Short mmCIF file of C-alpha atoms in Angstrom, two decimals:
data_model
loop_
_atom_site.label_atom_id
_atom_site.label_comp_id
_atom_site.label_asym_id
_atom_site.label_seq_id
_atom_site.Cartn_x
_atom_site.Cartn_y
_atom_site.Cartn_z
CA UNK A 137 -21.66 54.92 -7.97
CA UNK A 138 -24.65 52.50 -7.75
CA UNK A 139 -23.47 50.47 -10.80
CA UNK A 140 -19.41 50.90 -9.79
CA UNK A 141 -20.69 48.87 -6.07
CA UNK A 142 -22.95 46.52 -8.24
CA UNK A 143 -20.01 45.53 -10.33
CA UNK A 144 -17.72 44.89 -6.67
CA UNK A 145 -20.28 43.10 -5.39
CA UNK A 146 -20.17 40.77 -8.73
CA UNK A 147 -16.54 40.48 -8.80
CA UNK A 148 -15.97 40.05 -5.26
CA UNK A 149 -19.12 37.17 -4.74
CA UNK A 150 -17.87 35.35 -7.90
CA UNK A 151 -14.19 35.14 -6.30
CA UNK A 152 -15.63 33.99 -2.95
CA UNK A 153 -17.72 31.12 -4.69
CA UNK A 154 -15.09 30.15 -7.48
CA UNK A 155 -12.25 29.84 -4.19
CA UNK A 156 -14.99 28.40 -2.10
CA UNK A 157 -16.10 25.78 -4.67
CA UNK A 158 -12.30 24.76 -5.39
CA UNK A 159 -11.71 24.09 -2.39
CA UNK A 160 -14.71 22.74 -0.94
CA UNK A 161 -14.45 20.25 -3.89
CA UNK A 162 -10.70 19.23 -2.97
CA UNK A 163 -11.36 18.51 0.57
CA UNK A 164 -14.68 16.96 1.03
CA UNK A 165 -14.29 13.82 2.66
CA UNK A 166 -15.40 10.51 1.22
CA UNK A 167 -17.93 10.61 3.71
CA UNK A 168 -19.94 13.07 1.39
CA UNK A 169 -19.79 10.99 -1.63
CA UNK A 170 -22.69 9.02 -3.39
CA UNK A 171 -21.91 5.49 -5.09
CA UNK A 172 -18.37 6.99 -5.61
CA UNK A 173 -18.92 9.93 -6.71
CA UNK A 174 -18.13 13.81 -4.70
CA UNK A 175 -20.06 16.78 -5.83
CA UNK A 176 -18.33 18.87 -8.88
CA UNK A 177 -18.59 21.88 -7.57
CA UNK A 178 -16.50 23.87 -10.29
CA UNK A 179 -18.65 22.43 -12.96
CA UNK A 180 -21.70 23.37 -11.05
CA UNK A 181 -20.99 26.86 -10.17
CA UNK A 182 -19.94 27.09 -13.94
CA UNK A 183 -23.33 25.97 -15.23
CA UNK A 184 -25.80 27.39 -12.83
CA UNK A 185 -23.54 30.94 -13.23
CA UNK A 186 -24.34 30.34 -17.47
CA UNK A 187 -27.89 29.29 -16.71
CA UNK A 188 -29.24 31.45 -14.42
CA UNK A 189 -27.16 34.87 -15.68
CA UNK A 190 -26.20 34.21 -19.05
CA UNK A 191 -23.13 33.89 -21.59
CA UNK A 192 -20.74 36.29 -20.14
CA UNK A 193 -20.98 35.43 -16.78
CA UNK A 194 -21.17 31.42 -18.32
CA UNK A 195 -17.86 32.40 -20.15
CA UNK A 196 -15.70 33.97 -17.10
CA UNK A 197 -17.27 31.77 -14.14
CA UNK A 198 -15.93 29.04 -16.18
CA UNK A 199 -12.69 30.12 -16.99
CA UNK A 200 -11.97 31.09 -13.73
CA UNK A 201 -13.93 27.74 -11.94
CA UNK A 202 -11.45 26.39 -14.40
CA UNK A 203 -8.72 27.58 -13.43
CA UNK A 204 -9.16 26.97 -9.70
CA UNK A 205 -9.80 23.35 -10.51
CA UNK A 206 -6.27 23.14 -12.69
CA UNK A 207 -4.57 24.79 -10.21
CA UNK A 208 -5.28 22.78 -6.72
CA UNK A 209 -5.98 19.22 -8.86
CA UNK A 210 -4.83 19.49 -12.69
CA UNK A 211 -2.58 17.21 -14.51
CA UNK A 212 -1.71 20.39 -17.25
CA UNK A 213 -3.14 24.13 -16.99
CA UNK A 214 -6.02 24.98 -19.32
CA UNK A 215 -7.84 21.66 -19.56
CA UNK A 216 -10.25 22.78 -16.79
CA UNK A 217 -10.61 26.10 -17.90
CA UNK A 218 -11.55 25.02 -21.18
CA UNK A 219 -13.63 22.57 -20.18
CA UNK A 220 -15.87 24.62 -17.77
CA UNK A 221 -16.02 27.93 -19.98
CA UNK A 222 -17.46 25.65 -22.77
CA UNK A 223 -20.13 24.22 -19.86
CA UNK A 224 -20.54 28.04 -18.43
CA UNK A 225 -21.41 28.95 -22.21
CA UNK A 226 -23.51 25.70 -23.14
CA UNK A 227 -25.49 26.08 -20.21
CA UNK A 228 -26.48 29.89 -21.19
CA UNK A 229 -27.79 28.42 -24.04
CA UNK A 230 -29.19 24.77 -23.65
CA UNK A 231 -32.81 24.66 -21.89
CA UNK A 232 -32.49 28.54 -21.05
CA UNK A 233 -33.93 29.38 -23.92
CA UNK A 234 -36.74 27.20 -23.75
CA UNK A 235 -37.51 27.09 -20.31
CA UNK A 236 -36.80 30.29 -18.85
CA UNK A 237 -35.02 30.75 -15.79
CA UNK A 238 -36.46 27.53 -13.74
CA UNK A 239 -34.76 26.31 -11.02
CA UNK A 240 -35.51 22.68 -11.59
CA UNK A 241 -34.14 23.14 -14.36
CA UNK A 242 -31.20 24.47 -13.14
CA UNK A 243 -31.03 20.92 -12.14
CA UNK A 244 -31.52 19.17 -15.26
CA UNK A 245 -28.82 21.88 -16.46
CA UNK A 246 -25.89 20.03 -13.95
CA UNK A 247 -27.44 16.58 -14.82
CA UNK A 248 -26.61 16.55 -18.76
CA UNK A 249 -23.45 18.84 -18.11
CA UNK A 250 -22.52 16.39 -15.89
CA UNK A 251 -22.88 13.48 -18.55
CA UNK A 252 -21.35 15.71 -21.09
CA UNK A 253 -18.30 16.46 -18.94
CA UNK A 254 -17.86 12.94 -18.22
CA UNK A 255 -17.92 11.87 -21.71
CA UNK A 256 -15.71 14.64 -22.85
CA UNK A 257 -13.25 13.60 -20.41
CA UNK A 258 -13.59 9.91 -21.57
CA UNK A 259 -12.64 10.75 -24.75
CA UNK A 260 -9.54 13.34 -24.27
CA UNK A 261 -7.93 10.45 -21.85
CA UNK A 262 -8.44 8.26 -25.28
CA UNK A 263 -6.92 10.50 -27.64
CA UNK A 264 -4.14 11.48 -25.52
CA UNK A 265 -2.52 8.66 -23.32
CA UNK A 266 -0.26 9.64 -20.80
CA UNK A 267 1.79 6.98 -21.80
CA UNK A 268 2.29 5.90 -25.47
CA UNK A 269 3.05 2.56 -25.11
CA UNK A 270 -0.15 1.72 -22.62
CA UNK A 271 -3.38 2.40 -24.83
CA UNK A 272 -6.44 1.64 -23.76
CA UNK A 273 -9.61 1.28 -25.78
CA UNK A 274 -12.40 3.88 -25.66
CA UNK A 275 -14.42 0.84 -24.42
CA UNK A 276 -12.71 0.09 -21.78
CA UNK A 277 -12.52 3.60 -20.41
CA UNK A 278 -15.82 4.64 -20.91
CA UNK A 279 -16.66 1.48 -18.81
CA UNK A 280 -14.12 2.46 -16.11
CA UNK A 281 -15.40 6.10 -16.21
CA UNK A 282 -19.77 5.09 -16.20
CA UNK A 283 -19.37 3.18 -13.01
CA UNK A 284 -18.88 6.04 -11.05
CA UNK A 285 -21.62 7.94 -12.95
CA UNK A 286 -24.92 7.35 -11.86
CA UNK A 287 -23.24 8.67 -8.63
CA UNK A 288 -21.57 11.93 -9.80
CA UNK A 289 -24.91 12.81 -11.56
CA UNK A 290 -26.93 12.17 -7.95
CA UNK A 291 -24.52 14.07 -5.85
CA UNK A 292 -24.14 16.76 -8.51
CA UNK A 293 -27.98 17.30 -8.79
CA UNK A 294 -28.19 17.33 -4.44
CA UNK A 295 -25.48 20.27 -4.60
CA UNK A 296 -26.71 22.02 -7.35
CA UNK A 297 -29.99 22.33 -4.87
CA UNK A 298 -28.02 24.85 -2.85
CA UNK A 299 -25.77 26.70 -4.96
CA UNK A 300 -28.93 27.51 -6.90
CA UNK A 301 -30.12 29.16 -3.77
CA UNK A 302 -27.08 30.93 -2.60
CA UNK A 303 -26.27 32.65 -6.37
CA UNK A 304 -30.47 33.73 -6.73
CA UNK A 305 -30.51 34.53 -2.83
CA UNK A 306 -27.16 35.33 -1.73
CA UNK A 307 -25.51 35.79 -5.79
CA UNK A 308 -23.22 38.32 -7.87
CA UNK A 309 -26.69 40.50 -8.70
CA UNK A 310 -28.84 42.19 -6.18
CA UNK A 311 -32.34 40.21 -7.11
CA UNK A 312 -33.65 44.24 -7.54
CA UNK A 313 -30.64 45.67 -9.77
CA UNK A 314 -30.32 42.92 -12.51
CA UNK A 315 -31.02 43.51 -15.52
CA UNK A 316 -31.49 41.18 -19.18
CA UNK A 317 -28.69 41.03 -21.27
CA UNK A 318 -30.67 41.40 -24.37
CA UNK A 319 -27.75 39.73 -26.73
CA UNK A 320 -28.72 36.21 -24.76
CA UNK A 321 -32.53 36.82 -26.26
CA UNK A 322 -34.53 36.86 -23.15
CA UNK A 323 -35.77 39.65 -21.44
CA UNK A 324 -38.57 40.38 -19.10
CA UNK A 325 -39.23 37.79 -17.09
CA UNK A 326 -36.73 38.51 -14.61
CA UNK A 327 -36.86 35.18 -12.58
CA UNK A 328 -33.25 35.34 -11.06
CA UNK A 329 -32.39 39.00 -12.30
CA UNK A 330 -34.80 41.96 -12.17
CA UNK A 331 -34.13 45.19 -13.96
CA UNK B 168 -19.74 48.29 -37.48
CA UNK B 169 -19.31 44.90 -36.05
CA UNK B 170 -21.74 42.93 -34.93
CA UNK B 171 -21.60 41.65 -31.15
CA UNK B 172 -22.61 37.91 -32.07
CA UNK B 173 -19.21 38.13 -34.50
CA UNK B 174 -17.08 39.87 -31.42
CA UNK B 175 -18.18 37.05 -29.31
CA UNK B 176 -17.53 34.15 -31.36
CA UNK B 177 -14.27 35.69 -32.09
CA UNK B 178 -13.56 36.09 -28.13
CA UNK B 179 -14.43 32.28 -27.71
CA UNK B 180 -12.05 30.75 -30.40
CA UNK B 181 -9.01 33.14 -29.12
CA UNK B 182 -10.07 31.86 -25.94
CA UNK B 183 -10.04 28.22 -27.30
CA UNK B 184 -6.62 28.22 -29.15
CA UNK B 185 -4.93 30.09 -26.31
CA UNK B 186 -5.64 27.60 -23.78
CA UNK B 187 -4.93 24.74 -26.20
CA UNK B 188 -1.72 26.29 -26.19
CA UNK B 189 -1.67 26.59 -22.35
CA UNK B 190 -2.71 22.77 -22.09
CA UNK B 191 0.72 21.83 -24.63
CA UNK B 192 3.22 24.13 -23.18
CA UNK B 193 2.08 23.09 -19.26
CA UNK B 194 2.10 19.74 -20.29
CA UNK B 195 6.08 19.55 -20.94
CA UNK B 196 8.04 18.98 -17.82
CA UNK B 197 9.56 21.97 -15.70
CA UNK B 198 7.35 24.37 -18.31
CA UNK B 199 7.85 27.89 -16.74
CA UNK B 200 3.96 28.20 -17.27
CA UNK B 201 3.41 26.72 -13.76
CA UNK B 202 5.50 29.73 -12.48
CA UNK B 203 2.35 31.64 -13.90
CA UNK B 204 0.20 30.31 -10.88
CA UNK B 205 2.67 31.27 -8.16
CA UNK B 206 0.41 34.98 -7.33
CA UNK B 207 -2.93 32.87 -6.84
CA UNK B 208 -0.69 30.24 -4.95
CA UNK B 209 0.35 32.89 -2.76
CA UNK B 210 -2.87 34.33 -2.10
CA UNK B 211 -4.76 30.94 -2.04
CA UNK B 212 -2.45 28.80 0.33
CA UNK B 213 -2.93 30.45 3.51
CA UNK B 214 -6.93 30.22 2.26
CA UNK B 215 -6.52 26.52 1.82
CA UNK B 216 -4.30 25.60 4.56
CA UNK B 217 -7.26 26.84 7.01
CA UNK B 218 -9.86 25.31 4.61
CA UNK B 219 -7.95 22.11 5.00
CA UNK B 220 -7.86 22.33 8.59
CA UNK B 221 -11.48 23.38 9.21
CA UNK B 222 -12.14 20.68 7.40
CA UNK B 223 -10.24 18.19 9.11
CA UNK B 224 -12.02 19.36 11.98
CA UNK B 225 -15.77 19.53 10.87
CA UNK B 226 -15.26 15.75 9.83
CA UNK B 227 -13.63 15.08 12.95
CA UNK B 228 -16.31 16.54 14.90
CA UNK B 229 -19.01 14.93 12.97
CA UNK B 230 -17.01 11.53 13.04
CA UNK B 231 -17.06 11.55 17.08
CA UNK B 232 -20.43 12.37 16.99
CA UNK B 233 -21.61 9.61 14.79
CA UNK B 234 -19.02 7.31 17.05
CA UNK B 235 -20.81 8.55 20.28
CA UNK B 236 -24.25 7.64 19.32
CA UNK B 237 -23.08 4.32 18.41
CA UNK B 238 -21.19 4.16 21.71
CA UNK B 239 -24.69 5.51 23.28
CA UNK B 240 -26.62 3.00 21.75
CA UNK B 241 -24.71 0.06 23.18
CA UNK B 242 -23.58 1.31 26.35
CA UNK B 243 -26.37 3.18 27.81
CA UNK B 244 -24.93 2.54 31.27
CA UNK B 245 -21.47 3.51 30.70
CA UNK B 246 -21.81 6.57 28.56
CA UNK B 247 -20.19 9.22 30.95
CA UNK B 248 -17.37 6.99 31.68
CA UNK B 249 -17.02 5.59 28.17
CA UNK B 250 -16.82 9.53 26.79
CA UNK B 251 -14.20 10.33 29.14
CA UNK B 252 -12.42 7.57 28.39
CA UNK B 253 -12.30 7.69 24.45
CA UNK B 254 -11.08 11.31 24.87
CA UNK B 255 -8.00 10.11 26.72
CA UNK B 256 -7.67 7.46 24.08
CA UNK B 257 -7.87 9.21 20.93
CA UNK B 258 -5.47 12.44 22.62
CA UNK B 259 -2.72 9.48 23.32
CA UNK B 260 -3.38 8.01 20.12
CA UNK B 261 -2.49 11.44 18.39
CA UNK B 262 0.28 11.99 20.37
CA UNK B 263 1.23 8.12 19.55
CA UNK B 264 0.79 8.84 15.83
CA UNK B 265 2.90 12.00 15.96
CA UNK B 266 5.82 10.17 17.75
CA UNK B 267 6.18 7.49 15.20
CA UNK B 268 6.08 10.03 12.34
CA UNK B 269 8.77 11.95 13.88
CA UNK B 270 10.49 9.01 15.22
CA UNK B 271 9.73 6.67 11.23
CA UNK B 272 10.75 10.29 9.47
CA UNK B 273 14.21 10.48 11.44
CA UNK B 274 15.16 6.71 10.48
CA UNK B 275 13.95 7.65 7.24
CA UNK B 276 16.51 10.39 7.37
CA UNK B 277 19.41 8.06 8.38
CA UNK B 278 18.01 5.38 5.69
CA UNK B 279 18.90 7.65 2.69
CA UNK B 280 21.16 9.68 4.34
CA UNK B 281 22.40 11.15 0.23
CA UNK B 282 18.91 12.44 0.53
CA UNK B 283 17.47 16.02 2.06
CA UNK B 284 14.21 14.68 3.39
CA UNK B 285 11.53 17.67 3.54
CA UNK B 286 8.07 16.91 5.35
CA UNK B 287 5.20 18.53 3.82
CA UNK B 288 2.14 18.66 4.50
CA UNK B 289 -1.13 17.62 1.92
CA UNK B 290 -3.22 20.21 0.88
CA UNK B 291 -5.79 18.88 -1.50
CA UNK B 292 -7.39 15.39 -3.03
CA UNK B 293 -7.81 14.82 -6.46
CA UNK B 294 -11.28 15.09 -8.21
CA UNK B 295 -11.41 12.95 -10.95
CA UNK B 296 -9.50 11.54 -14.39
CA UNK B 297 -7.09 14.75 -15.57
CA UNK B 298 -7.39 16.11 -12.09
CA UNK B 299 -6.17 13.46 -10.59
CA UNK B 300 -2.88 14.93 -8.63
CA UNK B 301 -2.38 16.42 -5.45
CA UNK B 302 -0.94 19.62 -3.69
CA UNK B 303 2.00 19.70 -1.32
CA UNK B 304 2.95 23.08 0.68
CA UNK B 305 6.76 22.58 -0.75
CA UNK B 306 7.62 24.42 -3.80
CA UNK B 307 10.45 26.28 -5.22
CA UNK B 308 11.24 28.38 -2.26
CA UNK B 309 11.84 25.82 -0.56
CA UNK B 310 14.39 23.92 -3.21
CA UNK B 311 12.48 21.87 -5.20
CA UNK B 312 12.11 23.05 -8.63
CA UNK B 313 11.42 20.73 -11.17
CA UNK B 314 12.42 20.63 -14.42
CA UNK B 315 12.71 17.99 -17.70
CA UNK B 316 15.58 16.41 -16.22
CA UNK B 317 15.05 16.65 -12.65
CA UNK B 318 12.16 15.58 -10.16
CA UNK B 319 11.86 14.58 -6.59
CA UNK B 320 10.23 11.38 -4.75
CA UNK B 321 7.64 11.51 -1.92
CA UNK B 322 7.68 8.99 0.19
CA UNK B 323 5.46 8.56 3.48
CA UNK B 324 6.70 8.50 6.97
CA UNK B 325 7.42 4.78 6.68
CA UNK B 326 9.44 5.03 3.65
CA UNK B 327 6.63 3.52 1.08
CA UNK B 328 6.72 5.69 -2.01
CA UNK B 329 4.04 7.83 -2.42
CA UNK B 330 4.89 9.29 -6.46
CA UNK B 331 6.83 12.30 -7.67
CA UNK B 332 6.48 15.72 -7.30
CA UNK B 333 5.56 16.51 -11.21
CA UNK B 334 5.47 20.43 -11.31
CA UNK B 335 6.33 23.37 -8.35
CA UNK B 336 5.27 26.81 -7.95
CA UNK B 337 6.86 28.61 -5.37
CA UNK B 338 5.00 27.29 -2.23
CA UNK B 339 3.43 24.63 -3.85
CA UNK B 340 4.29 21.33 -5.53
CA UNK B 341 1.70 18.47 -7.35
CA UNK B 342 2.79 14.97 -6.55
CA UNK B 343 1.60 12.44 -9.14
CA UNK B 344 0.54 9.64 -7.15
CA UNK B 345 2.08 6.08 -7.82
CA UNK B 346 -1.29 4.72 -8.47
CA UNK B 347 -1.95 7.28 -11.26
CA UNK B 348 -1.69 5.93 -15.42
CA UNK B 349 1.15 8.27 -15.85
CA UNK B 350 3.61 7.15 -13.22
CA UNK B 351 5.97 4.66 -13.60
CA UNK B 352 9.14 3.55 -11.68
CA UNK B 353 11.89 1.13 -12.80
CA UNK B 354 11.65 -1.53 -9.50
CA UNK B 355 12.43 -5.02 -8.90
CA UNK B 356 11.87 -7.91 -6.52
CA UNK B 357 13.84 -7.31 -2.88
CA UNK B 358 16.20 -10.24 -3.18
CA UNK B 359 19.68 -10.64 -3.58
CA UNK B 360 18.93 -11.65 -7.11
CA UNK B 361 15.93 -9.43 -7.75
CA UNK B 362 14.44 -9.31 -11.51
CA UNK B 363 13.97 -6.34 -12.90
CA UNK B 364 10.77 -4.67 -13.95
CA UNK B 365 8.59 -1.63 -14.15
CA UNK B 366 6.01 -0.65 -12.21
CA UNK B 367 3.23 1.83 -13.23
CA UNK B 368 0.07 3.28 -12.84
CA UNK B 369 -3.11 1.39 -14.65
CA UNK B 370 -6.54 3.11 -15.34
CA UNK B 371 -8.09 -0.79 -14.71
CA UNK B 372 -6.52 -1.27 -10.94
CA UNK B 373 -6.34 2.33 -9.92
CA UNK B 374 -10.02 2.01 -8.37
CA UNK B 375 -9.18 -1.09 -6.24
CA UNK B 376 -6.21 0.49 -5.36
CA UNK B 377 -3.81 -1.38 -6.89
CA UNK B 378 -0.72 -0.94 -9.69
CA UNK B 379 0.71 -3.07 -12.55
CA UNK B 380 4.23 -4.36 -12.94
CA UNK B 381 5.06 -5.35 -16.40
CA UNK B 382 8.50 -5.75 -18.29
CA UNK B 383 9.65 -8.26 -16.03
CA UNK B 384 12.79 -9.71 -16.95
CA UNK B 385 12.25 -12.74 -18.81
CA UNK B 386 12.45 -16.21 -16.87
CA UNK B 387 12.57 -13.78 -13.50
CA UNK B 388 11.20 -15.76 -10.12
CA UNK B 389 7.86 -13.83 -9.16
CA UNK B 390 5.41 -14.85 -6.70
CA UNK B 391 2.59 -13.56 -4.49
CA UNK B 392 3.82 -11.71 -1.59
CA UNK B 393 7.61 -10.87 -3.24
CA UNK B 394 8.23 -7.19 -2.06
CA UNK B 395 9.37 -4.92 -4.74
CA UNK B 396 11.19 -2.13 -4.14
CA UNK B 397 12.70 0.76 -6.73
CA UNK B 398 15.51 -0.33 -8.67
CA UNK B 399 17.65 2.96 -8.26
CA UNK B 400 17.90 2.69 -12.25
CA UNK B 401 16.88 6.13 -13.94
CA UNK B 402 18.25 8.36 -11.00
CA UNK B 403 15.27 10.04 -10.03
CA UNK B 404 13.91 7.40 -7.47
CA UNK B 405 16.97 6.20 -5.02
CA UNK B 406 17.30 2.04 -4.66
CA UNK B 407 15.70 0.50 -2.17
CA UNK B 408 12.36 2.69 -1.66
CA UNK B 409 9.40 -0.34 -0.90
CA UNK B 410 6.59 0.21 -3.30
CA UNK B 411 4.17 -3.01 -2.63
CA UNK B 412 4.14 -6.90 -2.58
CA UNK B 413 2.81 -9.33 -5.41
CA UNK B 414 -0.83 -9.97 -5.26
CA UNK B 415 -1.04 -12.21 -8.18
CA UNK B 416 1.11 -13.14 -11.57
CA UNK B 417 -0.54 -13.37 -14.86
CA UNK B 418 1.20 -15.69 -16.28
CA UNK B 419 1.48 -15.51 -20.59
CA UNK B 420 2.11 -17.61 -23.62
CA UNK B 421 5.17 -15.09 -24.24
CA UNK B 422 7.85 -15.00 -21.20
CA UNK B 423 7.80 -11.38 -21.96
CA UNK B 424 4.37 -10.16 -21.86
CA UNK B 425 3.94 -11.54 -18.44
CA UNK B 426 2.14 -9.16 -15.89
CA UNK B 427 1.81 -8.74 -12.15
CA UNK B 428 -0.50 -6.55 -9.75
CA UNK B 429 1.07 -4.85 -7.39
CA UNK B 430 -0.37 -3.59 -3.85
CA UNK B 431 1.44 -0.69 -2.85
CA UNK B 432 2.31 -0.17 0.78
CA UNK B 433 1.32 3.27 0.82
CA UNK B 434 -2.28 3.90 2.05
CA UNK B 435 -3.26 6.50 -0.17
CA UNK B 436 -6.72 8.03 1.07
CA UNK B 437 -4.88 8.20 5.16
CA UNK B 438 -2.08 10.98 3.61
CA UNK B 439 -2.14 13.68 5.48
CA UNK B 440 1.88 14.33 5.73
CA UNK B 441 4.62 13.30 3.26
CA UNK B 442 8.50 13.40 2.66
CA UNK B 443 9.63 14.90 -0.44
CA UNK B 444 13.20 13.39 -1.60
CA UNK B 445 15.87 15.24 -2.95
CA UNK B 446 19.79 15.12 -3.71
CA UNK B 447 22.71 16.29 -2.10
CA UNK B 448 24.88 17.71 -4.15
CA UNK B 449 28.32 16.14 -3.62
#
């Protein structure tokens, strides 16, 4: 019974932040942004959920962060959802491994996810122009794209700040009933997840 | 047995190819894939229409607030007064801004009178290169289906175009703005002998919020402040529809490769209501 209402309260907290995020994200206000750049909340939930509880939840926060962001903003279905289960997944790897579940670098997590995500994106818009006869070099678009940068990776890193707090404080696992997936190698020190 | 790490990886690339596949079949116009999102439309739209309207209001609140400490600072004296009078202001404003949309959207209505004109309103922003589109609550329930051949035009309250719708679920609809790389409209210059030309989105003005004409009819007349206006050529877009005026010509060696930039009349980051275009059947 205890591990059938720990499971709800995962499914059901992970659906209010992935709904929350998308749509947060697609009506902020330019107010809110820094040097041009809004908070991506869909990529953050998708790396903090990797970070701080691993592959699976990496794998599924992203696919369905994903999928909220094709849905209310997506040229095509999928691109988002592959995009952010790769980041959910990376991110239960990179820097976990080494440096435990640390909130700072929780941080640094968004910060080269961001970069990543930006240069992945860079690159699909150069293999696959939207119209054949207009190409533009890879150049040219990365310049475009890096402008806004520096701005995406400040506003990112200030909203990752919270979302850290509400998933360890207010997240999928009560901080008492978690326990270490032992497949993602790290057990025991129960930082955001306590068996 | 199996071991988990193999399970996994094998979970990832099925993953991976399936939504490579679900990235080239959405891709093709009217793909029946977008149908797929209609049960999370339905349970997210009522979701996002509040969202949208909360937040309206939050930045509304927060706007006035920011506007009465300004206010505050400069008219220390006159704050009571000055309050009480912005209020009055800003409700006849609204109601001034909701007259001429109703009254612009009924010319509009007599303008292209081929045309059902449906107002909808706009639900979402878009966040970025690839998710660069945004959400209208009109979809297939309420006639607007698109498919490879067929597509609508949005247009604001004073006529400007605003894009096309480029896919529909049943409530909702994704307009691809005109500003975006991967619009493009067959136009030409609002005189009785008008050259022809294209218009389309360009990754390199799309920031300063600007779009690119190019194939210009060769030896056409084109100068700074010509209005251009859609062609009617292609079907999709009716003739007549203003899009912008001429900021500047680059001229070319070549009479054919010669370029212009194009500021639309639409303001794109004020949308909050639009008119989706479509057909009557004769």
């Amino acid at each position: 019974m205890i591990r059938n209402r720990a499971f709800w309260r995962k499914i059901i907290v992970y659906i209010i932040y992935c709904i929350s995020c998308g749509l947060l994200q697609v009506t902020l206000p330019d107010t809110l942004s820094v040097l041009g750049g809004r908070p991506d909340l869909t990529l953050i939930l998708a790396v903090l959920a990797g970070y701080m509880f691993g592959a699976a939840d990496g794998f599924a926060i992203g696919l369905a962060a994903g999928l909220m962001r094709d849905l209310l903003a997506g040229r095509t279905l999928g691109l988002g959802m592959l995009l952010l289960m790769y980041a959910g997944l990376g991110a239960s790897v990179l820097l976990r491994r080494f440096f435990r579940r640390n909130m700072l670098f929780g941080v640094i997590q968004v910060v080269i996810f961001t970069v990543i995500y930006t240069v992945m994106i860079v690159i699909i818009t150069y293999l696959i122009p939207l119209q054949s006869e207009t190409v533009y070099s890879f150049a040219r678009l990365a310049e475009q794209t890096l402008t806004r940068l520096p701005g995406q990776i400040i506003i990112n890193a200030i909203a990752a700040v919270p979302l850290i707090l509400l998933l360890a404080f207010l997240g999928p696992y009560r901080r008492s009933k978690r326990g270490d997936d032992p497949d993602d190698g790290i057990v025991g020190d129960s930082l955001w997840r306590v068996a | 047995m199996q071991k988990p790490g193999r399970n996994r990886i094998f979970v990832i690339a099925f993953t991976t190819v399936l939504l490579l596949a679900v990235i080239v079949l959405s891709a093709l116009p009217g793909s029946p894939l977008h149908y797929l999102t209609t049960p999370i439309s339905v349970v997210i739209s009522p979701i996002e229409k509040a969202f949208t309207r909360g937040i309206d209001e939050v930045s509304g609140f927060f706007q006035s607030l920011t506007d009465g400490q300004r206010i505050r600072r400069e008219n220390e004296a006159l704050k009571l007064e000055n309050a009480r009078l912005r209020n009055q202001i800003s409700q006849l404003e609204d109601a001034g801004h909701q007259y001429n949309s109703l009254k612009n959207a009924f010319k509009l209505k007599d303008l292209y009178d081929q045309y059902d004109i449906v107002g909808a309103r706009v639900l979402t922003r878009e966040i970025g290169l690839w998710f660069d589109v945004f959400r209208i609550d009109v979809g297939t329930s309420d006639g607007f289906a698109v498919s490879g051949t067929e597509s609508f035009a949005v247009v604001d309250a004073e006529s400007n175009l605003i894009g096309r719708v480029a896919s529909t679920d049943l409530l909702t609809g994704k307009v691809l703005p005109l500003l975006h790389e991967g619009f493009s409209v067959s136009a030409r210059i609002n005189r009785p002998d008008g050259a022809l030309m294209r218009v389309r989105g360009s990754i390199d003005l799309k920031e300063e919020g600007y779009c690119l004409a190019d194939q210009i009819t060769v030896g056409a007349r084109l100068n700074p402040g010509d209005l251009i206006v859609t062609s009617g050529l292609g079907g999709l877009f009716p003739a007549g529809i203003p899009i912008g005026t001429v900021v500047s010509v680059q001229e070319t060696d070549t009479q054919t490769q010669r370029q212009a930039t194009i500021e639309p009349f639409a303001d794109f980051n004020q949308l909050t209501t639009v008119f989706v275009m479509k057909g009557i059947e004769p």
